[in-house]
Structures are given as structure tokens and as C-alpha cells.
Amino acid sequence: MTQDNPIPGRDAAVSLREVTYANLFEVLDLKVKPEQECLVGPNSVSISEAHFWPTGRFRAIYAVDTPVGFVMIDDHYLADENRTLELRKKGVDDYYLQRFMIDGEHRGKGYGFRAMELVIEHVKSRPNATQMTTNQVTGDSNAGEFYKKLGFEHTGEEDRGEPERLVI
Ligand SMILES: CC(C)(COP(=O)(O)OP(=O)(O)OC[C@H]1O[C@@H](n2cnc3c(N)ncnc32)[C@H](O)[C@@H]1OP(=O)(O)O)[C@@H](O)C(=O)NCCC(=O)NCCS
């Protein structure tokens, strides 16, 4: 870490930035703590998936100019109109939080919370955005409490093979 890019502190400004070739490898290097690996897929897999998935949108999470995390949502309004209508008819969630991670070295500094506030703000600006959903696997270190603090509620349902569905 050079002096030009010091480790950001708790008060660092958090932003969502595009992943480009210039920051791709830094984003691929972001890793959750080993005990959290069962909770979220690696960023390499998420970015590969999004390449084949027209309604997936992802961003790197930055604390000032340091990449600290990654987020990916499914936004059905990015599809063409017919496909969006088809998905709506099927009752599939329009806005779904697919991946969210903060690198293990940067955990616990409030970056995740502030980044998720930005994600929620973005989703609210999208067409017909009445809710955003997400799912999580059950586990001691799952992010249930984190999501609750942001206002997500457990629905008590199972979805997409994962036992805990949350909605905000
Ligand atoms: C969950 C995660 C995104 C939180 O990021 P973070 O930057 O460490 O979280 P923050 O520092 O912003 O925490 C905000 C609040 O949530 C709490 N919190 C964060 N993670 C928590 C957890 N796993 N369990 C309980 N509380 C948690 C914090 O204590 C903090 O509470 P406070 O405001 O009362 O102090 C991060 O730990 C992570 O990447 N986890 C692994 C991947 C994952 O589970 N992703 C979600 C499912 S896809």
C-alpha cells in the first residue's frame, strides 16, 4: 500500500464504481474471510455470470479510492420490454440483490452499510421499484443482522433453494 493509496478509515467516503479493465484485477482480489466463503460466491464467478446475464448489473464498492467490496443486482427493467413483461407475469422479483461482499480486511468499518444505502437509493430510482429482495443461506456468520439494521425483513419463506428470503 503506497502513501498515495492509504488504508481508508471508518469515515471514508463510500461510492459505487464501474468495474473496468483498469480496476478488474483489484476487484477480483477482494475476498471475504474464510468462514464467510460459504455465504457468497467469488467476484470472478459473479462477473463471469453477469457477462451472460442481460439483467445483471454490478459495481465495485470503494472507500475513497480503495476498492473494498462488490455488489451485483438483478434488474429486470434492463431487459427488453417483452422480456420484462414476461418476468413480471411469472412473478419473479424485479429487483433482487444477487451478491454483496466487503473484503475481510475492510470489514466492520461501516462500508457495507453505507454501500447498501447507495444500492437501495439506486433501486428506488428505477421503474416500478416497490421492493428489493435477497436470499441468504443459514449460518452463524450470515448477514441477517446486518440486513435487519438496514430495514430488510425476513419473510419466513424459502426461495431459489436458499432458506432465508429478505425484503426491503
Ligand atoms: C455482511 C457484510 C457485507 C457486512 O459488511 P461490513 O462492512 O463489515 O458491515 P458494516 O461495518 O457496515 O456493519 C454495519 C452493521 O451491521 C453489523 N453487522 C455486519 N455484519 C454482521 C454480521 N455478519 N452479523 C451481525 N451483525 C453484522 C455491524 O456490527 C454493524 O452494526 P453497528 O452499526 O451496530 O455497529 C460483510 O461482512 C460480508 O461481506 N460478509 C460476507 C458475505 C455476505 O454474507 N454477503 C451477504 C449475502 S450475499
Coordinates of C-alpha atoms and ligand atoms in Angstrom, one line a residue:
M1 CA 0.0 0.0 0.0
T2 CA 1.6 3.3 -1.1
Q3 CA 1.1 6.6 0.6
D4 CA -1.0 7.7 -2.4
N5 CA -3.4 4.9 -1.5
P6 CA -3.5 4.7 2.3
I7 CA -5.8 2.2 4.1
P8 CA -9.1 4.2 4.4
G9 CA -10.6 4.7 7.8
R10 CA -14.1 4.5 9.2
D11 CA -15.1 7.9 7.9
A12 CA -14.0 7.2 4.4
A13 CA -16.5 8.2 1.6
V14 CA -18.1 5.2 0.1
S15 CA -19.1 5.0 -3.5
L16 CA -20.1 2.5 -6.2
R17 CA -17.9 2.5 -9.3
E18 CA -18.0 0.7 -12.6
V19 CA -15.7 -2.3 -13.0
T20 CA -13.4 -1.7 -15.9
Y21 CA -10.1 -3.3 -17.1
A22 CA -8.3 -0.7 -15.0
N23 CA -9.7 -2.0 -11.7
L24 CA -10.7 -5.5 -12.7
F25 CA -7.8 -7.3 -11.0
E26 CA -8.1 -5.4 -7.8
V27 CA -11.8 -6.3 -7.7
L28 CA -11.0 -10.0 -8.4
D29 CA -8.5 -9.9 -5.5
L30 CA -11.2 -8.9 -2.9
K31 CA -12.0 -11.8 -0.6
V32 CA -14.3 -12.4 2.3
K33 CA -12.9 -14.1 5.4
P34 CA -12.6 -17.9 5.0
E35 CA -15.5 -18.5 7.4
Q36 CA -17.7 -16.4 5.1
E37 CA -16.8 -18.1 1.9
C38 CA -19.9 -20.3 2.1
L39 CA -22.1 -17.2 2.1
V40 CA -21.2 -15.5 -1.2
G41 CA -19.6 -16.5 -4.5
P42 CA -16.2 -15.2 -5.6
N43 CA -16.2 -11.9 -7.6
S44 CA -14.7 -13.8 -10.6
V45 CA -17.8 -16.0 -10.8
S46 CA -20.2 -13.1 -10.3
I47 CA -18.6 -11.1 -13.1
S48 CA -18.5 -14.1 -15.4
E49 CA -22.2 -14.8 -14.7
A50 CA -23.1 -11.2 -15.4
H51 CA -21.4 -11.4 -18.8
F52 CA -24.1 -13.9 -19.9
W53 CA -26.9 -12.3 -18.0
P54 CA -28.5 -9.2 -19.5
T55 CA -30.3 -8.1 -16.4
G56 CA -27.3 -8.4 -14.0
R57 CA -25.6 -5.1 -13.0
F58 CA -22.6 -5.0 -10.8
R59 CA -20.4 -2.4 -9.3
A60 CA -17.2 -2.2 -7.2
I61 CA -17.6 -0.7 -3.7
Y62 CA -14.9 1.9 -3.0
A63 CA -13.8 3.6 0.2
V64 CA -12.3 6.8 -1.2
D65 CA -10.1 5.4 -3.9
T66 CA -9.6 1.9 -2.5
P67 CA -11.8 -1.0 -3.8
V68 CA -13.3 -2.7 -0.7
G69 CA -16.2 -4.7 -2.0
F70 CA -18.6 -5.8 -4.7
V71 CA -22.3 -5.8 -5.3
M72 CA -24.5 -7.3 -8.0
I73 CA -28.2 -6.9 -8.5
D74 CA -30.7 -8.4 -10.9
D75 CA -32.7 -5.5 -12.5
H76 CA -35.5 -6.8 -14.8
Y77 CA -36.0 -3.4 -16.3
L78 CA -32.7 -3.8 -18.0
A79 CA -34.2 -6.5 -20.2
D80 CA -36.1 -5.6 -23.4
E81 CA -39.8 -4.7 -22.8
N82 CA -41.2 -8.1 -23.8
R83 CA -38.8 -10.0 -21.5
T84 CA -39.6 -7.6 -18.6
L85 CA -43.3 -8.2 -19.1
E86 CA -42.7 -12.0 -19.2
L87 CA -40.7 -11.9 -16.0
R88 CA -43.3 -9.7 -14.3
K89 CA -46.1 -12.2 -15.3
K90 CA -44.1 -15.0 -13.8
G91 CA -44.0 -13.0 -10.6
V92 CA -40.2 -13.0 -10.4
D93 CA -38.8 -10.2 -8.3
D94 CA -38.0 -7.1 -10.4
Y95 CA -35.1 -6.1 -8.1
Y96 CA -33.0 -8.8 -6.5
L97 CA -29.8 -8.4 -4.6
Q98 CA -27.7 -11.2 -6.0
R99 CA -24.2 -10.7 -4.5
F100 CA -22.8 -8.4 -1.8
M101 CA -19.5 -8.6 -0.2
I102 CA -16.9 -6.5 1.7
D103 CA -13.3 -7.7 1.7
G104 CA -12.3 -9.3 5.0
E105 CA -9.6 -6.8 5.6
H106 CA -12.2 -3.9 5.4
R107 CA -15.0 -5.5 7.4
G108 CA -16.6 -3.7 10.4
K109 CA -15.9 -0.1 9.2
G110 CA -19.4 0.7 8.1
Y111 CA -18.6 0.4 4.4
G112 CA -21.1 -2.4 3.8
F113 CA -23.9 -0.4 5.5
R114 CA -23.1 2.8 3.5
A115 CA -22.7 0.9 0.2
M116 CA -26.1 -0.9 0.8
E117 CA -27.7 2.5 1.4
L118 CA -26.4 3.6 -2.0
V119 CA -27.7 0.4 -3.6
I120 CA -31.2 0.9 -2.1
E121 CA -31.1 4.6 -3.3
H122 CA -30.2 3.4 -6.8
V123 CA -33.0 0.8 -6.9
K124 CA -35.6 3.4 -5.6
S125 CA -34.7 5.4 -8.7
R126 CA -35.6 2.5 -11.1
P127 CA -39.0 1.9 -12.7
N128 CA -41.8 0.3 -10.5
A129 CA -39.3 -0.2 -7.7
T130 CA -41.6 -1.1 -4.8
Q131 CA -39.2 -3.6 -3.2
M132 CA -35.9 -5.3 -3.4
T133 CA -35.4 -8.9 -2.3
T134 CA -32.5 -11.1 -1.4
N135 CA -31.8 -14.5 0.0
Q136 CA -29.3 -16.0 2.2
V137 CA -28.0 -19.3 3.4
T138 CA -28.4 -20.2 7.0
G139 CA -25.2 -19.9 9.0
D140 CA -23.7 -18.5 12.2
S141 CA -22.0 -15.7 10.4
N142 CA -24.7 -14.9 7.9
A143 CA -25.6 -11.3 7.3
G144 CA -29.2 -11.4 8.7
E145 CA -28.5 -8.9 11.4
F146 CA -26.7 -6.6 9.0
Y147 CA -29.7 -6.6 6.7
K148 CA -32.1 -6.1 9.5
K149 CA -30.2 -2.9 10.5
L150 CA -30.8 -1.6 7.0
G151 CA -34.6 -2.3 7.2
F152 CA -34.8 -5.7 5.5
E153 CA -37.4 -8.0 6.9
H154 CA -37.4 -11.8 6.9
T155 CA -40.4 -13.2 5.0
G156 CA -40.1 -16.7 6.5
E157 CA -40.1 -18.1 3.0
E158 CA -37.6 -20.2 1.2
D159 CA -36.6 -19.1 -2.3
R160 CA -34.2 -20.2 -5.1
G161 CA -33.1 -23.1 -2.9
E162 CA -31.9 -20.8 -0.1
P163 CA -33.7 -20.9 3.2
E164 CA -34.0 -17.2 4.1
R165 CA -35.7 -14.6 2.0
L166 CA -35.5 -10.9 2.9
V167 CA -37.3 -8.0 1.6
I168 CA -37.0 -4.2 1.9
Ligands
LIG1 C1 -22.1 -8.8 5.7 C2 -21.1 -7.8 5.2 C3 -21.4 -7.3 3.8 C4 -21.0 -6.6 6.2 O1 -20.1 -5.6 5.7 P1 -19.4 -4.7 6.8 O2 -18.8 -3.5 6.0 O3 -18.5 -5.5 7.6 O4 -20.6 -4.2 7.7 P2 -20.7 -2.8 8.5 O5 -19.4 -2.5 9.1 O6 -21.2 -1.7 7.5 O7 -21.8 -3.1 9.6 C5 -23.0 -2.4 9.8 C6 -23.6 -3.0 11.0 O8 -24.0 -4.4 10.8 C7 -23.4 -5.2 11.7 N1 -23.0 -6.5 11.1 C8 -22.2 -6.6 9.9 N2 -22.1 -7.9 9.6 C9 -22.7 -8.6 10.6 C10 -22.9 -10.0 10.8 N3 -22.4 -10.9 9.9 N4 -23.7 -10.3 11.8 C11 -24.2 -9.4 12.7 N5 -24.1 -8.1 12.5 C12 -23.3 -7.7 11.5 C13 -22.2 -4.5 12.2 O9 -21.9 -4.9 13.6 C14 -22.7 -3.0 12.2 O10 -23.6 -2.8 13.4 P3 -23.5 -1.4 14.2 O11 -23.8 -0.3 13.2 O12 -24.5 -1.6 15.3 O13 -22.1 -1.3 14.6 C15 -19.7 -8.4 5.1 O14 -19.3 -8.9 6.4 C16 -19.5 -9.6 4.1 O15 -19.0 -9.4 3.0 N6 -20.0 -10.8 4.5 C17 -19.8 -12.0 3.7 C18 -20.6 -12.0 2.5 C19 -22.1 -12.0 2.8 O16 -22.6 -12.6 3.8 N7 -22.9 -11.3 1.9 C20 -24.3 -11.2 2.1 C21 -25.0 -12.3 1.4 S1 -24.8 -12.3 -0.4

